[in-house]
PDB file of C-alpha atoms in Angstrom:
ATOM      1  CA  GLU U   1      17.613 -18.975-107.929  1.00 89.00           C
ATOM      2  CA  ILE U   2      17.198 -15.224-106.383  1.00 93.00           C
ATOM      3  CA  VAL U   3      20.089 -13.036-107.404  1.00 95.00           C
ATOM      4  CA  LEU U   4      20.695  -9.969-105.339  1.00 97.00           C
ATOM      5  CA  THR U   5      22.499  -6.887-106.749  1.00 98.00           C
ATOM      6  CA  GLN U   6      23.685  -4.395-104.307  1.00 98.00           C
ATOM      7  CA  SER U   7      24.430  -0.721-105.123  1.00 95.00           C
ATOM      8  CA  PRO U   8      26.665   1.337-105.146  1.00 97.00           C
ATOM      9  CA  GLY U   9      29.778  -0.953-104.737  1.00 97.00           C
ATOM     10  CA  THR U  10      31.618   1.206-102.433  1.00 97.00           C
ATOM     11  CA  LEU U  11      30.122   4.381-100.880  1.00 97.00           C
ATOM     12  CA  SER U  12      32.643   7.351 -99.712  1.00 97.00           C
ATOM     13  CA  LEU U  13      31.342   8.896 -96.715  1.00 96.00           C
ATOM     14  CA  SER U  14      32.090  10.957 -93.704  1.00 96.00           C
ATOM     15  CA  PRO U  15      31.284  10.396 -89.541  1.00 96.00           C
ATOM     16  CA  GLY U  16      28.169  11.664 -89.432  1.00 96.00           C
ATOM     17  CA  GLU U  17      26.687  11.204 -92.536  1.00 97.00           C
ATOM     18  CA  ARG U  18      23.813   9.169 -93.553  1.00 97.00           C
ATOM     19  CA  ALA U  19      24.419   6.232 -95.772  1.00 98.00           C
ATOM     20  CA  THR U  20      21.730   4.475 -97.956  1.00 98.00           C
ATOM     21  CA  LEU U  21      22.695   1.134 -99.354  1.00 98.00           C
ATOM     22  CA  SER U  22      20.456  -0.495-101.987  1.00 98.00           C
ATOM     23  CA  CYS U  23      19.465  -4.334-102.399  1.00 98.00           C
ATOM     24  CA  ARG U  24      17.562  -5.440-105.310  1.00 98.00           C
ATOM     25  CA  ALA U  25      16.229  -9.011-106.318  1.00 97.00           C
ATOM     26  CA  SER U  26      15.653 -10.511-109.475  1.00 96.00           C
ATOM     27  CA  GLN U  27      12.486 -11.790-108.321  1.00 95.00           C
ATOM     28  CA  SER U  28      10.333 -10.716-105.566  1.00 95.00           C
ATOM     29  CA  VAL U  29      11.700 -11.933-102.223  1.00 95.00           C
ATOM     30  CA  SER U  30       8.722 -13.567-100.430  1.00 91.00           C
ATOM     31  CA  ASN U  31       7.474 -12.144 -97.086  1.00 93.00           C
ATOM     32  CA  SER U  32      10.126  -9.387 -97.440  1.00 93.00           C
ATOM     33  CA  TYR U  33      12.518 -12.616 -95.929  1.00 96.00           C
ATOM     34  CA  LEU U  34      15.740 -10.137 -96.593  1.00 97.00           C
ATOM     35  CA  ALA U  35      18.194  -9.596 -94.056  1.00 98.00           C
ATOM     36  CA  TRP U  36      21.367  -7.547 -93.733  1.00 98.00           C
ATOM     37  CA  TYR U  37      24.629  -7.931 -92.016  1.00 98.00           C
ATOM     38  CA  GLN U  38      28.116  -6.142 -91.400  1.00 98.00           C
ATOM     39  CA  HIS U  39      31.350  -7.690 -91.748  1.00 98.00           C
ATOM     40  CA  LYS U  40      34.513  -6.133 -90.758  1.00 97.00           C
ATOM     41  CA  PRO U  41      37.907  -7.564 -92.080  1.00 93.00           C
ATOM     42  CA  GLY U  42      38.959 -10.543 -89.676  1.00 92.00           C
ATOM     43  CA  GLN U  43      35.901 -10.352 -87.949  1.00 94.00           C
ATOM     44  CA  ALA U  44      32.548 -12.658 -87.801  1.00 95.00           C
ATOM     45  CA  PRO U  45      29.814 -11.181 -89.864  1.00 97.00           C
ATOM     46  CA  ARG U  46      27.245  -9.520 -87.898  1.00 98.00           C
ATOM     47  CA  LEU U  47      23.280  -9.587 -88.508  1.00 98.00           C
ATOM     48  CA  LEU U  48      21.930  -6.599 -88.235  1.00 98.00           C
ATOM     49  CA  ILE U  49      18.190  -6.457 -89.858  1.00 98.00           C
ATOM     50  CA  TYR U  50      15.922  -9.541 -90.935  1.00 97.00           C
ATOM     51  CA  GLY U  51      12.484  -9.632 -92.232  1.00 96.00           C
ATOM     52  CA  ALA U  52      13.504  -6.418 -94.270  1.00 97.00           C
ATOM     53  CA  SER U  53      12.734  -3.934 -91.392  1.00 98.00           C
ATOM     54  CA  ILE U  54      13.373  -6.051 -87.607  1.00 98.00           C
ATOM     55  CA  ARG U  55      16.442  -4.857 -85.999  1.00 98.00           C
ATOM     56  CA  ALA U  56      18.455  -7.782 -84.519  1.00 97.00           C
ATOM     57  CA  THR U  57      19.052  -8.094 -81.018  1.00 95.00           C
ATOM     58  CA  GLY U  58      21.344  -5.315 -79.640  1.00 96.00           C
ATOM     59  CA  ILE U  59      21.488  -3.450 -83.203  1.00 98.00           C
ATOM     60  CA  PRO U  60      21.735   0.311 -82.594  1.00 97.00           C
ATOM     61  CA  ASP U  61      18.592   2.439 -83.839  1.00 96.00           C
ATOM     62  CA  ARG U  62      20.724   4.055 -86.310  1.00 98.00           C
ATOM     63  CA  PHE U  63      20.676   1.175 -88.379  1.00 98.00           C
ATOM     64  CA  SER U  64      16.870   0.603 -90.083  1.00 98.00           C
ATOM     65  CA  GLY U  65      15.623  -1.350 -93.232  1.00 98.00           C
ATOM     66  CA  SER U  66      12.962  -0.895 -95.588  1.00 97.00           C
ATOM     67  CA  GLY U  67      11.539  -2.133 -98.685  1.00 97.00           C
ATOM     68  CA  SER U  68       9.420  -4.957-100.427  1.00 96.00           C
ATOM     69  CA  GLY U  69       9.431  -7.143-103.512  1.00 95.00           C
ATOM     70  CA  THR U  70      12.354  -6.978-105.005  1.00 97.00           C
ATOM     71  CA  ASP U  71      13.684  -3.558-103.746  1.00 98.00           C
ATOM     72  CA  PHE U  72      15.309  -3.388-100.259  1.00 98.00           C
ATOM     73  CA  THR U  73      17.331  -0.296 -98.275  1.00 98.00           C
ATOM     74  CA  LEU U  74      19.577  -0.489 -95.382  1.00 98.00           C
ATOM     75  CA  THR U  75      19.747   2.983 -93.811  1.00 98.00           C
ATOM     76  CA  ILE U  76      22.585   4.456 -91.323  1.00 98.00           C
ATOM     77  CA  SER U  77      21.507   7.508 -89.947  1.00 97.00           C
ATOM     78  CA  ARG U  78      24.389   8.960 -89.068  1.00 96.00           C
ATOM     79  CA  LEU U  79      27.779   7.102 -89.433  1.00 97.00           C
ATOM     80  CA  GLU U  80      30.023   6.377 -86.652  1.00 97.00           C
ATOM     81  CA  SER U  81      33.676   5.543 -86.956  1.00 95.00           C
ATOM     82  CA  GLU U  82      32.753   1.721 -86.072  1.00 96.00           C
ATOM     83  CA  ASP U  83      30.213   1.667 -88.990  1.00 97.00           C
ATOM     84  CA  PHE U  84      32.735   1.857 -91.586  1.00 96.00           C
ATOM     85  CA  ALA U  85      32.432  -1.764 -93.040  1.00 97.00           C
ATOM     86  CA  VAL U  86      31.260  -4.194 -95.983  1.00 98.00           C
ATOM     87  CA  TYR U  87      27.515  -4.854 -95.847  1.00 98.00           C
ATOM     88  CA  TYR U  88      25.758  -7.514 -97.467  1.00 98.00           C
ATOM     89  CA  CYS U  89      21.903  -8.395 -98.041  1.00 98.00           C
ATOM     90  CA  GLN U  90      20.968 -11.885 -97.955  1.00 98.00           C
ATOM     91  CA  GLN U  91      17.273 -13.509 -98.990  1.00 96.00           C
ATOM     92  CA  TYR U  92      15.618 -16.300 -97.567  1.00 94.00           C
ATOM     93  CA  GLY U  93      12.276 -16.288 -98.775  1.00 87.00           C
ATOM     94  CA  SER U  94      12.645 -19.221-101.423  1.00 79.00           C
ATOM     95  CA  SER U  95      13.901 -22.670-100.887  1.00 79.00           C
ATOM     96  CA  PRO U  96      17.937 -22.871-100.875  1.00 82.00           C
ATOM     97  CA  PRO U  97      20.227 -22.137-101.986  1.00 88.00           C
ATOM     98  CA  LEU U  98      20.118 -19.102 -99.937  1.00 93.00           C
ATOM     99  CA  THR U  99      21.865 -16.194-101.808  1.00 96.00           C
ATOM    100  CA  PHE U 100      23.740 -12.855-100.372  1.00 97.00           C
ATOM    101  CA  GLY U 101      24.415 -10.045-102.552  1.00 98.00           C
ATOM    102  CA  GLY U 102      27.704  -8.830-103.739  1.00 97.00           C
ATOM    103  CA  GLY U 103      28.390  -6.282-100.686  1.00 98.00           C
ATOM    104  CA  THR U 104      28.618  -2.869-100.521  1.00 98.00           C
ATOM    105  CA  LYS U 105      31.705  -1.098 -98.706  1.00 98.00           C
ATOM    106  CA  VAL U 106      31.103   1.766 -96.866  1.00 98.00           C
ATOM    107  CA  GLU U 107      34.649   3.693 -96.432  1.00 97.00           C
ATOM    108  CA  ILE U 108      35.689   6.966 -94.471  1.00 94.00           C
ATOM    109  CA  LYS U 109      36.156   9.736 -97.115  1.00 91.00           C
TER     110      LYS U 109
ATOM    111  CA  GLN X   1      26.607 -16.819 -74.341  1.00 94.00           C
ATOM    112  CA  VAL X   2      26.803 -18.512 -77.699  1.00 96.00           C
ATOM    113  CA  GLN X   3      30.162 -19.745 -79.244  1.00 97.00           C
ATOM    114  CA  LEU X   4      30.899 -21.203 -82.691  1.00 98.00           C
ATOM    115  CA  VAL X   5      34.340 -22.453 -83.032  1.00 98.00           C
ATOM    116  CA  GLU X   6      35.473 -23.271 -86.304  1.00 98.00           C
ATOM    117  CA  SER X   7      38.309 -26.060 -86.863  1.00 98.00           C
ATOM    118  CA  GLY X   8      40.090 -28.392 -89.584  1.00 98.00           C
ATOM    119  CA  GLY X   9      41.277 -25.971 -92.397  1.00 97.00           C
ATOM    120  CA  GLY X  10      44.730 -26.229 -93.835  1.00 97.00           C
ATOM    121  CA  VAL X  11      46.437 -26.544 -97.198  1.00 98.00           C
ATOM    122  CA  VAL X  12      45.032 -29.290 -99.560  1.00 98.00           C
ATOM    123  CA  GLN X  13      46.157 -30.539-102.476  1.00 97.00           C
ATOM    124  CA  PRO X  14      43.572 -30.086-105.922  1.00 97.00           C
ATOM    125  CA  GLY X  15      41.339 -33.377-105.652  1.00 97.00           C
ATOM    126  CA  GLY X  16      42.230 -33.924-101.783  1.00 98.00           C
ATOM    127  CA  SER X  17      39.799 -34.086 -99.099  1.00 98.00           C
ATOM    128  CA  LEU X  18      39.215 -32.185 -95.747  1.00 98.00           C
ATOM    129  CA  ARG X  19      36.836 -32.239 -92.974  1.00 98.00           C
ATOM    130  CA  LEU X  20      35.839 -28.987 -91.184  1.00 98.00           C
ATOM    131  CA  SER X  21      34.476 -28.533 -87.606  1.00 98.00           C
ATOM    132  CA  CYS X  22      32.197 -26.397 -85.625  1.00 98.00           C
ATOM    133  CA  ALA X  23      32.257 -26.647 -82.138  1.00 98.00           C
ATOM    134  CA  ALA X  24      28.753 -24.893 -80.750  1.00 98.00           C
ATOM    135  CA  SER X  25      28.109 -23.995 -77.282  1.00 97.00           C
ATOM    136  CA  GLY X  26      25.623 -21.455 -75.186  1.00 97.00           C
ATOM    137  CA  PHE X  27      22.612 -22.671 -76.772  1.00 96.00           C
ATOM    138  CA  ARG X  28      20.495 -25.829 -77.303  1.00 96.00           C
ATOM    139  CA  PHE X  29      22.120 -27.112 -80.517  1.00 96.00           C
ATOM    140  CA  PHE X  30      19.659 -29.434 -81.416  1.00 94.00           C
ATOM    141  CA  ASN X  31      17.135 -26.826 -82.024  1.00 95.00           C
ATOM    142  CA  TYR X  32      18.606 -24.896 -84.528  1.00 95.00           C
ATOM    143  CA  GLY X  33      19.332 -25.007 -88.396  1.00 94.00           C
ATOM    144  CA  MET X  34      23.137 -24.592 -89.100  1.00 96.00           C
ATOM    145  CA  HIS X  35      24.864 -23.450 -91.907  1.00 97.00           C
ATOM    146  CA  TRP X  36      28.284 -22.919 -93.734  1.00 98.00           C
ATOM    147  CA  VAL X  37      28.865 -19.928 -95.665  1.00 98.00           C
ATOM    148  CA  ARG X  38      32.663 -19.008 -97.028  1.00 98.00           C
ATOM    149  CA  GLN X  39      34.131 -15.766 -98.556  1.00 98.00           C
ATOM    150  CA  ALA X  40      36.802 -16.542-101.277  1.00 97.00           C
ATOM    151  CA  PRO X  41      39.658 -13.923-101.022  1.00 96.00           C
ATOM    152  CA  GLY X  42      38.877 -10.601-102.148  1.00 95.00           C
ATOM    153  CA  LYS X  43      35.171 -11.885-102.932  1.00 97.00           C
ATOM    154  CA  GLY X  44      31.876 -11.739-100.783  1.00 97.00           C
ATOM    155  CA  LEU X  45      29.976 -14.197 -98.806  1.00 97.00           C
ATOM    156  CA  GLU X  46      28.364 -17.207-100.523  1.00 97.00           C
ATOM    157  CA  TRP X  47      26.106 -19.639 -98.526  1.00 97.00           C
ATOM    158  CA  VAL X  48      27.677 -23.101 -98.831  1.00 98.00           C
ATOM    159  CA  ALA X  49      25.436 -25.627 -97.113  1.00 97.00           C
ATOM    160  CA  PHE X  50      22.388 -26.310 -94.608  1.00 96.00           C
ATOM    161  CA  ILE X  51      21.154 -28.603 -92.317  1.00 95.00           C
ATOM    162  CA  GLU X  52      17.911 -28.875 -90.392  1.00 93.00           C
ATOM    163  CA  TYR X  53      17.587 -28.619 -86.547  1.00 91.00           C
ATOM    164  CA  ASP X  54      16.550 -32.365 -86.832  1.00 89.00           C
ATOM    165  CA  GLU X  55      18.620 -33.480 -89.512  1.00 90.00           C
ATOM    166  CA  SER X  56      15.404 -33.632 -91.836  1.00 90.00           C
ATOM    167  CA  ASN X  57      17.024 -32.209 -94.918  1.00 93.00           C
ATOM    168  CA  LYS X  58      20.024 -30.995 -96.238  1.00 96.00           C
ATOM    169  CA  TYR X  59      20.900 -28.558 -98.860  1.00 95.00           C
ATOM    170  CA  TYR X  60      23.930 -27.537-100.803  1.00 96.00           C
ATOM    171  CA  THR X  61      24.842 -24.601-103.694  1.00 96.00           C
ATOM    172  CA  ASP X  62      25.160 -26.307-106.857  1.00 95.00           C
ATOM    173  CA  SER X  63      28.738 -26.130-106.930  1.00 96.00           C
ATOM    174  CA  VAL X  64      29.471 -28.081-104.022  1.00 98.00           C
ATOM    175  CA  LYS X  65      26.939 -30.867-104.334  1.00 97.00           C
ATOM    176  CA  GLY X  66      28.048 -34.341-104.372  1.00 97.00           C
ATOM    177  CA  ARG X  67      31.385 -33.348-103.135  1.00 98.00           C
ATOM    178  CA  PHE X  68      30.471 -31.499 -99.893  1.00 98.00           C
ATOM    179  CA  THR X  69      28.532 -33.213 -97.048  1.00 98.00           C
ATOM    180  CA  ILE X  70      27.169 -31.280 -94.082  1.00 98.00           C
ATOM    181  CA  SER X  71      26.635 -33.432 -91.118  1.00 97.00           C
ATOM    182  CA  ARG X  72      25.875 -32.594 -87.107  1.00 96.00           C
ATOM    183  CA  ASP X  73      26.429 -34.644 -84.010  1.00 95.00           C
ATOM    184  CA  ILE X  74      24.142 -33.597 -81.327  1.00 94.00           C
ATOM    185  CA  SER X  75      26.085 -35.687 -78.760  1.00 94.00           C
ATOM    186  CA  ASN X  76      28.922 -33.443 -78.713  1.00 95.00           C
ATOM    187  CA  ASN X  77      27.517 -30.243 -80.284  1.00 97.00           C
ATOM    188  CA  THR X  78      29.606 -30.273 -83.263  1.00 97.00           C
ATOM    189  CA  LEU X  79      28.711 -29.199 -86.983  1.00 98.00           C
ATOM    190  CA  TYR X  80      30.963 -30.889 -89.904  1.00 98.00           C
ATOM    191  CA  LEU X  81      31.585 -30.288 -93.496  1.00 98.00           C
ATOM    192  CA  GLN X  82      33.142 -33.110 -95.036  1.00 98.00           C
ATOM    193  CA  MET X  83      35.020 -31.796 -98.249  1.00 98.00           C
ATOM    194  CA  ASP X  84      36.039 -34.168-100.962  1.00 98.00           C
ATOM    195  CA  SER X  85      37.377 -33.612-104.872  1.00 98.00           C
ATOM    196  CA  LEU X  86      38.789 -29.762-103.475  1.00 98.00           C
ATOM    197  CA  ARG X  87      38.932 -27.597-106.195  1.00 98.00           C
ATOM    198  CA  ALA X  88      41.212 -24.066-106.551  1.00 97.00           C
ATOM    199  CA  GLU X  89      37.833 -22.387-106.395  1.00 97.00           C
ATOM    200  CA  ASP X  90      36.904 -23.926-102.990  1.00 98.00           C
ATOM    201  CA  THR X  91      39.779 -21.612-101.361  1.00 98.00           C
ATOM    202  CA  ALA X  92      37.810 -19.655 -98.781  1.00 98.00           C
ATOM    203  CA  MET X  93      37.432 -18.772 -95.161  1.00 98.00           C
ATOM    204  CA  TYR X  94      34.522 -21.055 -93.999  1.00 98.00           C
ATOM    205  CA  TYR X  95      32.520 -19.885 -91.296  1.00 98.00           C
ATOM    206  CA  CYS X  96      29.862 -21.723 -89.422  1.00 98.00           C
ATOM    207  CA  ALA X  97      26.517 -20.161 -88.782  1.00 97.00           C
ATOM    208  CA  LYS X  98      23.582 -20.462 -86.634  1.00 97.00           C
ATOM    209  CA  ASP X  99      19.752 -19.831 -87.258  1.00 94.00           C
ATOM    210  CA  ARG X 100      18.154 -17.144 -85.417  1.00 92.00           C
ATOM    211  CA  THR X 101      15.067 -19.563 -84.623  1.00 89.00           C
ATOM    212  CA  ALA X 102      14.781 -23.205 -85.540  1.00 82.00           C
ATOM    213  CA  VAL X 103      14.151 -22.466 -89.042  1.00 81.00           C
ATOM    214  CA  ALA X 104      15.091 -19.087 -89.649  1.00 86.00           C
ATOM    215  CA  ARG X 105      17.606 -19.529 -92.912  1.00 91.00           C
ATOM    216  CA  HIS X 106      19.224 -16.461 -91.752  1.00 95.00           C
ATOM    217  CA  PHE X 107      22.114 -16.231 -89.503  1.00 96.00           C
ATOM    218  CA  ASP X 108      22.491 -14.476 -85.956  1.00 96.00           C
ATOM    219  CA  ASN X 109      25.881 -16.033 -84.842  1.00 97.00           C
ATOM    220  CA  TRP X 110      28.745 -16.781 -86.864  1.00 97.00           C
ATOM    221  CA  GLY X 111      32.038 -18.069 -86.029  1.00 97.00           C
ATOM    222  CA  GLN X 112      35.476 -16.454 -86.634  1.00 96.00           C
ATOM    223  CA  GLY X 113      36.080 -18.946 -89.540  1.00 97.00           C
ATOM    224  CA  THR X 114      38.647 -21.552 -90.862  1.00 98.00           C
ATOM    225  CA  LEU X 115      40.861 -21.042 -94.042  1.00 98.00           C
ATOM    226  CA  VAL X 116      40.824 -23.627 -96.543  1.00 98.00           C
ATOM    227  CA  THR X 117      43.325 -23.323 -99.238  1.00 98.00           C
ATOM    228  CA  VAL X 118      43.334 -25.534-102.357  1.00 98.00           C
ATOM    229  CA  SER X 119      46.834 -25.642-103.763  1.00 96.00           C
ATOM    230  CA  SER X 120      49.183 -27.520-105.673  1.00 93.00           C
TER     231      SER X 120
END
């Protein structure tokens, strides 16, 4: 089973600032099969990125993903008020179990 | 427009059973793999179970193997999770989620969730 470790646990930033979130895998994620989700309280999670760097339908271009192997990054270029949420990475490169990282909370400073 | 609506959650005693349902609409249900994902109170997301689009395979996280069963009924576009021998640690919000493509194994649509509480 691939274990995903996200850092930092919490990121305190102001609107307009850049957010950089890390996701590190315990072993290489094949084909860069890594996705990122945004989750707000009381709402369904939302797919942001798949294939490490491909934005899902309707996702603004301030969200970008990068990385390969064991190290992946989600960047939000300029935070808007609606971006304050918890973000999860998920790998799907290996046979189930599919695994999520523990999450990074992006909060307003 | 894709819609996933979960139901069947509630309060159950340890050792009891529940069956969760997820009514799907707005897409060709039989063409997509489907998943259950849960979130325990104050915790992160945890993948629980997956059924392939053609029901050829079913997969489970280790902690629920032998206790939970995922199934689907294409005649009424519904996904199920039969949960037996429930434990306190199964307490969580349970979400159904749709594969982005037939075999994507990442999720482009989620329901709003149904809450399961296991407590005496």
